[in-house]
């Protein structure tokens, strides 16, 4: 299905002509012309020769004599040239051997210094893979279309919400409520949360914990974050979010403390029977599950510790008060610490080439680090550069878990299977006891992650110009350059936090993956356009919700329907570019329609509902 292209050679070989060597005679290698002292055939024809043999003898003798004279005259020059060329060849061979030796030493040292993490990754990701293209014909059509559009007027709709109704919804989850809807007088005990996952999973867990504390009329201890070998980040709540601000915003809703009282801090909570794991609660649990399973333990022991707490509170049915509290937590109470805000503002300002806040999103995410007004008149006369943020979910773990194929042939299949056997043993066991679904069928069902190539085709189908600035969020792309070549061939202005910020500016965030993810979160949420390739991603979900809540109808989000896109791309060999453009635009347009949150849908992703937002009449 995929096509591997030959690698581009970066070496350029330069050949020097003989005239570039010192001491060489410019006449060497040139055609020798007939002169007055040579046998002239025109003279022979006019004056005649006694016979042909005389002609050949005379001419032959003349040529031989001249040749011997010329050789004696230039013998030293020729000898010098031979010696010089030999010396150059010897020097070239010596230099190449030194270069190869150093190159081998460098790669050897690099492999030794990479550490366990680098060794683990290099076991599955080969940096020298050939470029892979699954849709070479469509790529060629896209390249031609982008070239034609380069000098045409850009469609303004690309950077705007297509439906005016989006601006009718305004943020209001922080509105004041009558006192009888606030905190209860009696407190049933303390709730501890140890949240797992990365930045975005933890954010959801925090706001679910706030809702559960209110539901059970309990005091919430500032949540803790579990250390994971996947994320390798020891960051805690106060390293990412402002604790005092969080507590102050929610003080009228629930009681929040930083630590347990001393008499409870020394308790063995597991021995007490107050440790609650994900096995003790169903996924998307309802209020009745908490009243039945958790409240009795809380009332008996005065404390409950939720360990993990991933997606253990459903969205419906849930009292309106708790839905509003979730929104207030997510959209108002969680502010990044100044360290993250400062570097995040630096990142956004450099991408835009503009220093002032442009929207409510800027002010909410970056605080005082994004000034309201520009500092001088020259800056005020300059318009900010627009950029599109792309969350490209094509990491090794997601690609392997999907069981799809991505055009890499037998080597790709072997590589992904080896990764699955090590990292997903439960998946391997499940596959042994079930009938397999073919990779082709999985793609038709829309279950395959979009490749960088497919993402670029969608953007070009929508009409984004080749010069569009694109911020790439996310982790390591599977296949790296072999996969990204197709993308950058259409959109070369691709930047990341690593290319925008200096190593010194990123140094405080090294080894803190959640804090680095916060920078991606900021760059995506404040972008002129946000595009995702996987709508199920927590980052995409939270960023989409934040842009809906604070965007004022001016923060478009692009979400492809992977099932419909698979059908379009399956016609790679026959579809015309105009038809491709029309179908891609229609697909994205339908995903941008203004919709009120449906039953059971995430309130973090779809806050357009009476509990979170107010609709202007």
Coordinates of C-alpha atoms in Angstrom, one line a residue:
X1 CA 0.0 0.0 0.0
X2 CA 2.8 2.4 0.8
X3 CA 5.6 3.4 -1.5
X4 CA 9.1 3.8 -0.2
X5 CA 11.1 6.5 -1.9
X6 CA 14.9 6.5 -2.3
X7 CA 16.6 8.6 0.2
X8 CA 17.8 12.0 -0.9
X9 CA 21.5 12.3 -1.2
X10 CA 22.9 15.3 0.6
X11 CA 26.5 14.9 -0.7
X12 CA 27.5 16.9 -3.7
X13 CA 30.6 15.8 -5.6
X14 CA 32.7 18.4 -7.4
X15 CA 34.9 17.5 -10.3
X16 CA 37.8 19.7 -11.2
X17 CA 39.0 20.1 -14.8
X18 CA 42.6 19.9 -15.8
X19 CA 42.8 23.6 -16.1
X20 CA 42.4 23.9 -12.3
X21 CA 45.6 22.1 -11.6
X22 CA 48.6 24.4 -11.2
X23 CA 51.3 23.9 -13.9
X24 CA 49.0 22.3 -16.4
X25 CA 49.2 23.3 -20.0
X26 CA 45.9 24.7 -21.4
X27 CA 46.5 23.0 -24.7
X28 CA 46.3 19.5 -23.2
X29 CA 43.1 17.8 -24.3
X30 CA 42.3 20.5 -26.9
X31 CA 41.9 19.6 -30.6
X32 CA 45.1 20.2 -32.5
X33 CA 44.3 22.3 -35.6
X34 CA 45.9 22.3 -39.0
X35 CA 48.7 24.9 -39.4
X36 CA 50.9 26.2 -42.1
X37 CA 53.6 23.7 -41.3
X38 CA 51.3 20.7 -41.5
X39 CA 50.3 18.6 -44.5
X40 CA 47.5 20.6 -46.0
X41 CA 45.1 18.4 -48.1
X42 CA 44.0 21.4 -50.1
X43 CA 47.6 22.0 -51.3
X44 CA 47.8 18.3 -52.2
X45 CA 44.8 18.5 -54.4
X46 CA 46.1 21.6 -56.2
X47 CA 49.7 20.6 -56.7
X48 CA 49.2 16.8 -56.7
X49 CA 51.5 14.0 -55.5
X50 CA 53.4 11.5 -57.5
X51 CA 51.4 8.7 -55.7
X52 CA 49.4 8.1 -52.6
X53 CA 52.2 6.4 -50.8
X54 CA 54.3 9.5 -51.1
X55 CA 51.5 11.5 -49.6
X56 CA 51.1 9.2 -46.6
X57 CA 54.8 8.9 -46.1
X58 CA 55.4 12.6 -46.0
X59 CA 52.5 13.4 -43.7
X60 CA 53.3 10.5 -41.4
X61 CA 56.9 11.6 -41.1
X62 CA 55.8 15.1 -40.4
X63 CA 53.3 14.0 -37.7
X64 CA 55.8 11.7 -36.0
X65 CA 58.4 14.3 -35.9
X66 CA 56.1 16.9 -34.5
X67 CA 54.7 14.5 -31.8
X68 CA 58.2 13.5 -30.5
X69 CA 59.1 17.2 -30.4
X70 CA 55.9 18.0 -28.4
X71 CA 56.4 15.1 -26.0
X72 CA 60.0 16.2 -25.2
X73 CA 58.9 19.7 -24.7
X74 CA 56.0 18.9 -22.3
X75 CA 57.4 15.8 -20.5
X76 CA 58.1 17.6 -17.3
X77 CA 54.6 19.2 -17.2
X78 CA 53.0 15.8 -17.7
X79 CA 55.1 14.1 -15.1
X80 CA 54.2 16.9 -12.6
X81 CA 50.5 16.5 -13.4
X82 CA 50.6 12.7 -12.8
X83 CA 52.4 13.2 -9.5
X84 CA 50.0 15.9 -8.4
X85 CA 46.9 13.9 -9.3
X86 CA 48.3 10.9 -7.4
X87 CA 48.8 13.1 -4.4
X88 CA 45.3 14.5 -4.5
X89 CA 43.8 11.0 -4.7
X90 CA 45.9 9.9 -1.8
X91 CA 44.8 12.9 0.3
X92 CA 41.2 12.3 -0.6
X93 CA 41.4 8.7 0.5
X94 CA 43.0 9.7 3.7
X95 CA 40.4 12.3 4.5
X96 CA 37.5 9.9 3.8
X97 CA 39.0 7.2 6.1
X98 CA 39.4 9.8 8.9
X99 CA 35.7 11.0 8.4
X100 CA 34.4 7.4 8.4
X101 CA 36.3 6.6 11.6
X102 CA 35.0 9.7 13.4
X103 CA 31.5 9.0 12.2
X104 CA 31.6 5.5 13.6
X105 CA 33.0 6.8 16.9
X106 CA 30.2 9.4 17.1
X107 CA 27.4 6.9 16.5
X108 CA 29.0 4.5 18.9
X109 CA 29.3 7.1 21.6
X110 CA 25.8 8.3 20.9
X111 CA 24.3 4.8 21.4
X112 CA 26.2 4.4 24.7
X113 CA 25.1 7.7 26.1
X114 CA 21.5 7.5 25.2
X115 CA 20.4 5.8 28.4
X116 CA 17.8 3.2 29.0
X117 CA 15.0 5.3 27.6
X118 CA 16.9 6.0 24.3
X119 CA 17.8 2.3 24.0
X120 CA 14.2 1.3 24.5
X121 CA 13.0 3.7 21.8
X122 CA 15.8 3.0 19.3
X123 CA 14.8 -0.7 19.6
X124 CA 11.5 0.2 17.7
X125 CA 12.2 3.5 15.9
X126 CA 14.8 3.5 13.1
X127 CA 15.9 7.0 12.3
X128 CA 17.2 6.0 8.9
X129 CA 13.9 4.7 7.5
X130 CA 13.1 5.5 3.9
X131 CA 10.3 8.1 3.3
X132 CA 6.9 6.4 3.2
X133 CA 4.0 7.6 1.0
X134 CA 0.6 6.0 1.0
X135 CA -1.0 8.5 -1.4
X136 CA 1.6 9.6 -3.8
X137 CA -0.9 10.6 -6.5
X138 CA -2.9 12.8 -4.2
X139 CA 0.3 14.3 -2.8
X140 CA 1.3 15.4 -6.3
X141 CA -2.2 16.8 -6.9
X142 CA -2.0 18.7 -3.6
X143 CA 1.4 20.1 -4.4
X144 CA 0.1 21.4 -7.7
X145 CA -3.0 22.9 -6.1
X146 CA -0.9 24.7 -3.4
X147 CA 1.4 26.1 -6.1
X148 CA -1.6 27.6 -8.0
X149 CA -3.1 29.1 -4.8
X150 CA 0.2 30.7 -3.7
X151 CA -0.7 34.0 -5.3
X152 CA -4.4 33.9 -5.0
X153 CA -6.5 35.7 -2.3
X154 CA -6.9 33.4 0.7
X155 CA -10.4 32.5 1.8
X156 CA -11.1 34.3 5.1
X157 CA -13.3 31.5 6.3
X158 CA -10.3 29.3 6.9
X159 CA -9.4 31.4 10.0
X160 CA -13.0 32.0 11.3
X161 CA -15.8 30.0 12.8
X162 CA -18.2 29.3 9.9
X163 CA -21.4 29.6 12.0
X164 CA -22.4 32.9 13.6
X165 CA -24.4 31.2 16.3
X166 CA -21.2 30.1 18.0
X167 CA -20.7 33.7 19.3
X168 CA -24.2 33.6 21.0
X169 CA -22.8 31.4 23.8
X170 CA -21.0 33.2 26.7
X171 CA -19.0 31.8 29.6
X172 CA -20.9 31.9 32.9
X173 CA -20.0 28.9 35.0
X174 CA -18.6 31.2 37.6
X175 CA -21.8 33.1 38.1
X176 CA -22.9 33.7 41.7
X177 CA -25.6 31.3 43.0
X178 CA -28.0 31.6 46.0
X179 CA -26.4 30.6 49.2
X180 CA -28.7 27.6 49.6
X181 CA -27.0 26.0 46.6
X182 CA -23.5 26.3 48.1
X183 CA -21.7 24.3 50.7
X184 CA -23.5 22.1 53.3
X185 CA -23.1 22.9 57.0
X186 CA -22.1 19.4 58.0
X187 CA -18.9 17.8 56.6
X188 CA -18.7 14.0 56.2
X189 CA -14.9 13.7 56.1
X190 CA -11.9 14.0 53.8
X191 CA -11.4 12.9 50.2
X192 CA -7.9 12.2 48.9
X193 CA -7.3 11.8 45.1
X194 CA -4.1 10.2 43.6
X195 CA -4.6 10.9 39.9
X196 CA -2.9 8.8 37.2
X197 CA -2.0 9.6 33.6
X198 CA -0.5 12.8 32.2
X199 CA -1.4 16.4 32.3
X200 CA -4.8 16.1 30.6
X201 CA -6.0 13.0 32.4
X202 CA -5.0 14.6 35.7
X203 CA -6.9 17.7 34.9
X204 CA -10.1 15.7 34.3
X205 CA -9.5 13.8 37.6
X206 CA -9.1 17.0 39.5
X207 CA -12.5 18.4 38.4
X208 CA -14.2 15.1 38.8
X209 CA -12.9 15.0 42.4
X210 CA -14.3 18.5 43.1
X211 CA -17.7 17.3 41.9
X212 CA -17.5 14.1 44.1
X213 CA -16.4 16.1 47.1
X214 CA -19.5 18.3 46.7
X215 CA -21.7 15.2 46.0
X216 CA -20.6 13.5 49.3
X217 CA -20.3 16.7 51.3
X218 CA -16.7 16.2 52.0
X219 CA -13.5 18.2 52.3
X220 CA -11.1 17.8 49.4
X221 CA -7.4 17.6 49.9
X222 CA -5.4 19.1 47.1
X223 CA -5.1 16.2 44.7
X224 CA -1.8 14.2 44.3
X225 CA -0.4 12.9 41.1
X226 CA 0.9 9.4 40.8
X227 CA 4.3 8.9 39.3
X228 CA 4.2 6.8 36.1
X229 CA 7.0 5.0 34.2
X230 CA 5.2 6.1 31.0
X231 CA 5.2 9.8 31.8
X232 CA 8.3 9.9 34.0
X233 CA 7.2 13.1 35.7
X234 CA 7.4 13.7 39.5
X235 CA 5.4 17.0 39.2
X236 CA 2.7 17.6 41.8
X237 CA -0.3 19.9 41.7
X238 CA 1.6 23.0 42.9
X239 CA 4.2 22.5 40.2
X240 CA 1.6 22.9 37.5
X241 CA -1.4 24.8 38.9
X242 CA -1.7 27.7 41.3
X243 CA -2.9 26.2 44.6
X244 CA -4.1 29.3 46.4
X245 CA -6.0 30.5 43.3
X246 CA -7.6 27.1 42.9
X247 CA -8.8 27.1 46.5
X248 CA -10.0 30.7 46.4
X249 CA -12.1 30.3 43.3
X250 CA -13.9 27.2 44.7
X251 CA -14.1 28.3 48.4
X252 CA -17.9 29.1 48.2
X253 CA -18.6 25.6 46.7
X254 CA -16.5 23.1 48.7
X255 CA -13.9 23.0 51.5
X256 CA -10.4 22.5 50.2
X257 CA -7.2 21.9 52.3
X258 CA -3.6 21.4 51.3
X259 CA -2.9 18.5 53.8
X260 CA -4.8 16.1 56.1
X261 CA -5.0 17.0 59.8
X262 CA -2.1 15.4 61.8
X263 CA -4.3 12.8 63.4
X264 CA -5.4 11.5 60.0
X265 CA -2.1 11.9 58.2
X266 CA -0.6 8.9 60.1
X267 CA -3.4 6.5 59.5
X268 CA -2.9 3.3 57.4
X269 CA -5.7 4.1 55.0
X270 CA -5.5 0.7 53.2
X271 CA -5.7 -1.2 56.5
X272 CA -8.6 1.0 57.5
X273 CA -10.5 -0.1 54.4
X274 CA -10.7 3.4 53.0
X275 CA -8.5 2.8 49.9
X276 CA -10.7 2.9 46.7
X277 CA -9.3 1.7 43.4
X278 CA -10.8 1.7 39.9
X279 CA -11.9 -1.9 40.6
X280 CA -14.2 -0.7 43.3
X281 CA -16.1 1.7 41.1
X282 CA -17.6 1.1 37.6
X283 CA -16.3 3.3 34.8
X284 CA -18.5 6.4 34.3
X285 CA -20.1 5.8 37.7
X286 CA -23.3 7.5 38.6
X287 CA -24.2 9.4 41.9
X288 CA -26.0 6.3 43.1
X289 CA -22.8 4.3 42.9
X290 CA -21.1 6.8 45.2
X291 CA -23.9 6.9 47.7
X292 CA -24.1 3.1 47.8
X293 CA -20.3 2.2 47.8
X294 CA -18.4 5.2 49.0
X295 CA -20.5 7.2 51.4
X296 CA -20.8 4.5 54.1
X297 CA -16.9 4.1 54.2
X298 CA -16.5 7.9 54.4
X299 CA -19.0 8.2 57.2
X300 CA -17.4 5.3 59.1
X301 CA -13.7 6.2 58.8
X302 CA -13.9 9.9 58.1
X303 CA -11.6 9.5 55.1
X304 CA -11.6 8.0 51.6
X305 CA -8.6 7.7 49.3
X306 CA -9.3 7.3 45.5
X307 CA -6.3 5.7 43.9
X308 CA -6.0 6.2 40.2
X309 CA -9.5 7.8 39.7
X310 CA -9.6 7.6 35.9
X311 CA -13.0 8.4 34.4
X312 CA -14.8 7.3 37.5
X313 CA -17.6 9.8 37.3
X314 CA -20.1 9.8 34.4
X315 CA -21.6 12.9 32.8
X316 CA -25.2 12.0 32.9
X317 CA -27.4 11.7 34.8
X318 CA -25.8 14.2 37.2
X319 CA -27.3 17.2 39.1
X320 CA -27.1 20.5 37.4
X321 CA -25.1 21.9 40.3
X322 CA -22.3 19.3 39.9
X323 CA -22.1 19.9 36.2
X324 CA -21.7 23.6 36.8
X325 CA -19.1 22.9 39.4
X326 CA -17.1 20.8 37.0
X327 CA -17.1 23.6 34.5
X328 CA -16.1 26.2 37.1
X329 CA -13.2 24.0 38.1
X330 CA -12.0 23.3 34.6
X331 CA -12.5 26.8 33.0
X332 CA -11.9 29.1 35.9
X333 CA -10.1 27.5 38.9
X334 CA -7.1 25.8 37.2
X335 CA -4.5 28.4 36.3
X336 CA -1.0 27.4 35.3
X337 CA 1.8 28.5 37.6
X338 CA 3.8 31.7 36.6
X339 CA 6.8 29.6 35.4
X340 CA 4.6 27.9 32.8
X341 CA 2.7 31.1 31.9
X342 CA 5.9 33.0 31.3
X343 CA 7.5 30.5 29.0
X344 CA 4.1 29.8 27.3
X345 CA 3.6 33.6 26.6
X346 CA 7.2 33.6 25.1
X347 CA 6.3 30.7 22.9
X348 CA 3.0 32.3 21.6
X349 CA 4.6 35.7 21.1
X350 CA 7.4 34.3 19.0
X351 CA 5.1 32.3 16.8
X352 CA 2.8 35.3 16.2
X353 CA 5.6 37.9 16.1
X354 CA 3.3 40.0 18.2
X355 CA 3.5 40.8 22.0
X356 CA 0.0 41.8 23.1
X357 CA -3.0 39.7 24.1
X358 CA -5.5 39.1 21.3
X359 CA -8.3 37.3 23.0
X360 CA -9.9 36.1 26.3
X361 CA -8.0 32.8 25.7
X362 CA -4.7 34.7 26.0
X363 CA -5.7 36.4 29.2
X364 CA -7.1 33.3 30.8
X365 CA -4.1 31.1 30.0
X366 CA -1.2 33.5 30.2
X367 CA -2.4 36.1 32.8
X368 CA -0.1 39.1 33.3
X369 CA 2.6 37.6 31.1
X370 CA 0.7 38.6 28.0
X371 CA 0.2 42.5 28.1
X372 CA -3.0 44.1 27.0
X373 CA -1.3 46.7 24.9
X374 CA 1.8 46.9 22.8
X375 CA 4.8 48.7 24.1
X376 CA 5.5 51.0 21.2
X377 CA 3.9 52.4 18.0
X378 CA 6.1 50.3 15.6
X379 CA 4.7 47.1 17.1
X380 CA 1.2 48.5 17.0
X381 CA 1.4 49.0 13.3
X382 CA 2.3 45.4 12.7
X383 CA -0.3 42.7 12.5
X384 CA 0.2 39.4 14.3
X385 CA 1.1 36.3 12.2
X386 CA -1.7 33.7 12.1
X387 CA -0.8 30.1 12.9
X388 CA -2.5 26.8 13.0
X389 CA -1.8 24.4 15.9
X390 CA -1.9 20.7 15.0
X391 CA -2.2 17.9 17.5
X392 CA -0.8 14.9 15.6
X393 CA -1.5 11.7 17.4
X394 CA 0.9 9.3 15.7
X395 CA 3.1 8.1 18.6
X396 CA 4.5 4.6 18.7
X397 CA 2.1 3.3 21.4
X398 CA -1.0 4.6 19.6
X399 CA 0.1 3.2 16.3
X400 CA 0.9 -0.2 17.7
X401 CA -2.2 -0.5 19.7
X402 CA -4.5 0.4 16.7
X403 CA -3.5 -2.9 14.9
X404 CA -3.6 -0.9 11.6
X405 CA -1.1 -0.8 8.8
X406 CA 0.5 2.4 7.6
X407 CA 2.3 1.5 4.3
X408 CA 5.6 0.5 5.9
X409 CA 5.5 -3.1 4.6
X410 CA 6.9 -6.2 6.4
X411 CA 9.4 -4.3 8.5
X412 CA 6.7 -2.1 9.9
X413 CA 4.5 -5.1 10.8
X414 CA 7.4 -6.8 12.5
X415 CA 8.3 -3.6 14.4
X416 CA 4.8 -2.9 15.7
X417 CA 4.2 -6.6 16.7
X418 CA 7.4 -6.6 18.7
X419 CA 6.3 -3.4 20.5
X420 CA 2.8 -4.9 21.2
X421 CA 4.3 -8.0 22.7
X422 CA 6.4 -6.0 25.2
X423 CA 4.0 -3.2 26.1
X424 CA 0.5 -4.6 25.5
X425 CA 0.5 -8.2 26.7
X426 CA -3.2 -8.1 27.6
X427 CA -4.0 -7.0 24.0
X428 CA -2.0 -9.9 22.7
X429 CA -3.9 -12.4 24.9
X430 CA -7.2 -10.9 23.8
X431 CA -6.3 -11.3 20.2
X432 CA -5.6 -14.9 20.7
X433 CA -9.1 -15.5 21.9
X434 CA -11.0 -13.5 19.3
X435 CA -11.4 -13.4 15.5
X436 CA -9.1 -10.7 14.1
X437 CA -10.3 -7.7 12.2
X438 CA -8.2 -6.9 9.1
X439 CA -6.2 -3.7 9.0
X440 CA -8.2 -2.7 5.9
X441 CA -11.5 -3.1 7.7
X442 CA -10.2 -1.2 10.7
X443 CA -9.3 1.7 8.4
X444 CA -12.8 1.7 6.9
X445 CA -14.3 1.8 10.4
X446 CA -12.2 4.9 11.2
X447 CA -10.2 3.3 13.9
X448 CA -6.7 4.1 12.5
X449 CA -4.7 7.1 13.6
X450 CA -4.2 9.6 10.9
X451 CA -0.6 9.7 9.5
X452 CA 1.2 13.0 9.0
X453 CA 0.7 12.5 5.2
X454 CA -3.1 12.2 5.7
X455 CA -3.2 15.3 8.0
X456 CA -1.3 17.4 5.3
X457 CA -3.8 16.2 2.6
X458 CA -6.7 17.4 4.8
X459 CA -5.1 20.8 5.3
X460 CA -4.4 21.2 1.6
X461 CA -7.9 20.1 0.8
X462 CA -9.3 22.8 3.0
X463 CA -7.2 25.4 1.2
X464 CA -4.5 26.3 3.7
X465 CA -1.6 27.8 1.7
X466 CA 1.9 26.3 1.6
X467 CA 3.3 29.2 3.6
X468 CA 0.9 28.6 6.6
X469 CA 2.7 28.5 9.9
X470 CA 1.9 25.3 11.7
X471 CA 2.7 24.5 15.4
X472 CA 3.1 20.8 15.9
X473 CA 2.1 19.6 19.4
X474 CA 2.6 16.1 20.7
X475 CA 5.3 13.5 21.4
X476 CA 7.7 11.7 19.1
X477 CA 6.1 10.9 15.8
X478 CA 6.4 7.2 14.8
X479 CA 8.8 6.9 11.9
X480 CA 10.0 10.5 12.5
X481 CA 11.5 11.9 9.3
X482 CA 10.3 9.0 7.1
X483 CA 6.7 10.0 8.0
X484 CA 7.1 13.8 8.2
X485 CA 8.7 14.2 4.8
X486 CA 5.3 14.0 3.1
X487 CA 3.9 16.7 5.5
X488 CA 6.8 19.1 5.2
X489 CA 6.9 18.8 1.4
X490 CA 3.5 20.5 1.4
X491 CA 3.9 22.6 4.6
X492 CA 7.5 23.5 5.3
X493 CA 6.8 26.2 7.9
X494 CA 6.5 23.6 10.7
X495 CA 7.6 24.6 14.2
X496 CA 7.6 23.0 17.7
X497 CA 8.4 24.3 21.2
X498 CA 11.9 22.9 20.7
X499 CA 12.5 25.0 17.6
X500 CA 10.9 28.2 19.0
X501 CA 12.4 28.2 22.4
X502 CA 16.1 28.0 23.3
X503 CA 17.6 25.0 25.2
X504 CA 18.2 27.4 28.1
X505 CA 14.5 28.4 28.1
X506 CA 13.4 24.8 28.0
X507 CA 15.9 23.6 30.6
X508 CA 13.6 24.1 33.7
X509 CA 11.0 21.8 32.0
X510 CA 13.4 18.9 31.1
X511 CA 12.3 15.6 32.7
X512 CA 8.9 17.1 33.5
X513 CA 6.7 15.8 30.7
X514 CA 3.5 17.2 32.1
X515 CA 5.0 20.7 32.3
X516 CA 6.2 20.4 28.8
X517 CA 2.7 19.3 27.8
X518 CA 1.3 22.4 29.4
X519 CA 3.3 24.5 26.9
X520 CA 1.7 22.5 24.0
X521 CA -1.7 23.0 25.7
X522 CA -1.2 26.8 25.7
X523 CA 0.0 26.9 22.1
X524 CA -2.9 24.9 20.9
X525 CA -5.6 26.7 22.9
X526 CA -4.4 30.2 21.8
X527 CA -3.9 29.3 18.1
X528 CA -5.9 31.0 15.4
X529 CA -7.0 27.5 14.2
X530 CA -6.7 24.3 16.1
X531 CA -6.6 21.0 14.2
X532 CA -6.7 17.5 15.6
X533 CA -6.3 14.1 14.1
X534 CA -7.9 12.1 17.0
X535 CA -11.0 13.5 18.6
X536 CA -10.7 10.9 21.4
X537 CA -7.5 12.5 22.7
X538 CA -7.8 14.2 26.1
X539 CA -5.6 17.1 25.0
X540 CA -7.8 17.7 21.9
X541 CA -10.9 17.3 24.0
X542 CA -9.8 19.9 26.7
X543 CA -8.4 22.3 24.2
X544 CA -11.6 22.2 22.1
X545 CA -13.7 22.9 25.2
X546 CA -11.6 25.8 26.3
X547 CA -11.7 27.3 22.8
X548 CA -15.5 26.9 22.8
X549 CA -15.9 28.4 26.2
X550 CA -13.6 31.4 25.8
X551 CA -13.3 31.7 22.0
X552 CA -16.4 33.9 21.5
X553 CA -17.1 32.2 18.2
X554 CA -13.7 33.2 16.8
X555 CA -11.7 30.1 17.6
X556 CA -12.3 27.5 14.9
X557 CA -11.4 23.8 15.5
X558 CA -11.0 21.3 12.8
X559 CA -11.8 17.6 13.5
X560 CA -11.8 15.1 10.7
X561 CA -14.2 12.3 10.6
X562 CA -11.8 9.4 10.2
X563 CA -14.4 7.0 8.8
X564 CA -15.5 9.4 6.1
X565 CA -11.9 10.4 5.4
X566 CA -10.9 6.8 4.9
X567 CA -13.6 6.4 2.2
X568 CA -12.3 9.6 0.4
X569 CA -8.7 8.5 0.6
X570 CA -9.5 5.0 -0.7
X571 CA -10.2 6.7 -4.0
X572 CA -6.6 7.9 -4.2
X573 CA -6.0 6.4 -7.7
X574 CA -9.0 8.0 -9.3
X575 CA -10.4 11.0 -7.4
X576 CA -9.9 14.4 -8.9
X577 CA -8.6 17.3 -6.8
X578 CA -11.7 19.4 -7.1
X579 CA -13.8 16.5 -5.8
X580 CA -11.3 15.8 -3.0
X581 CA -11.4 19.4 -1.9
X582 CA -15.2 19.5 -1.9
X583 CA -15.6 16.3 0.1
X584 CA -13.0 17.3 2.7
X585 CA -14.5 20.7 3.2
X586 CA -17.9 19.2 3.6
X587 CA -16.6 16.7 6.2
X588 CA -14.9 19.4 8.3
X589 CA -17.8 21.8 7.9
X590 CA -20.2 19.3 9.5
X591 CA -17.9 18.9 12.4
X592 CA -18.0 22.6 13.1
X593 CA -21.7 23.0 13.4
X594 CA -22.9 24.6 16.6
X595 CA -24.3 21.9 18.8
X596 CA -25.6 21.9 22.4
X597 CA -24.0 19.2 24.5
X598 CA -25.7 15.9 24.1
X599 CA -26.7 13.4 26.8
X600 CA -23.6 11.6 28.2
X601 CA -21.2 13.8 26.3
X602 CA -18.1 15.3 28.0
X603 CA -18.8 18.7 29.5
X604 CA -15.1 19.5 29.3
X605 CA -15.2 19.2 25.5
X606 CA -18.7 20.4 24.8
X607 CA -19.5 23.2 27.4
X608 CA -22.4 24.6 25.3
X609 CA -25.1 23.8 27.9
X610 CA -27.1 25.8 30.5
X611 CA -24.8 24.5 33.3
X612 CA -21.7 26.0 31.8
X613 CA -22.6 28.8 29.3
X614 CA -25.3 31.3 28.9
X615 CA -26.9 31.8 25.5
X616 CA -27.7 35.4 24.4
X617 CA -31.3 35.8 23.3

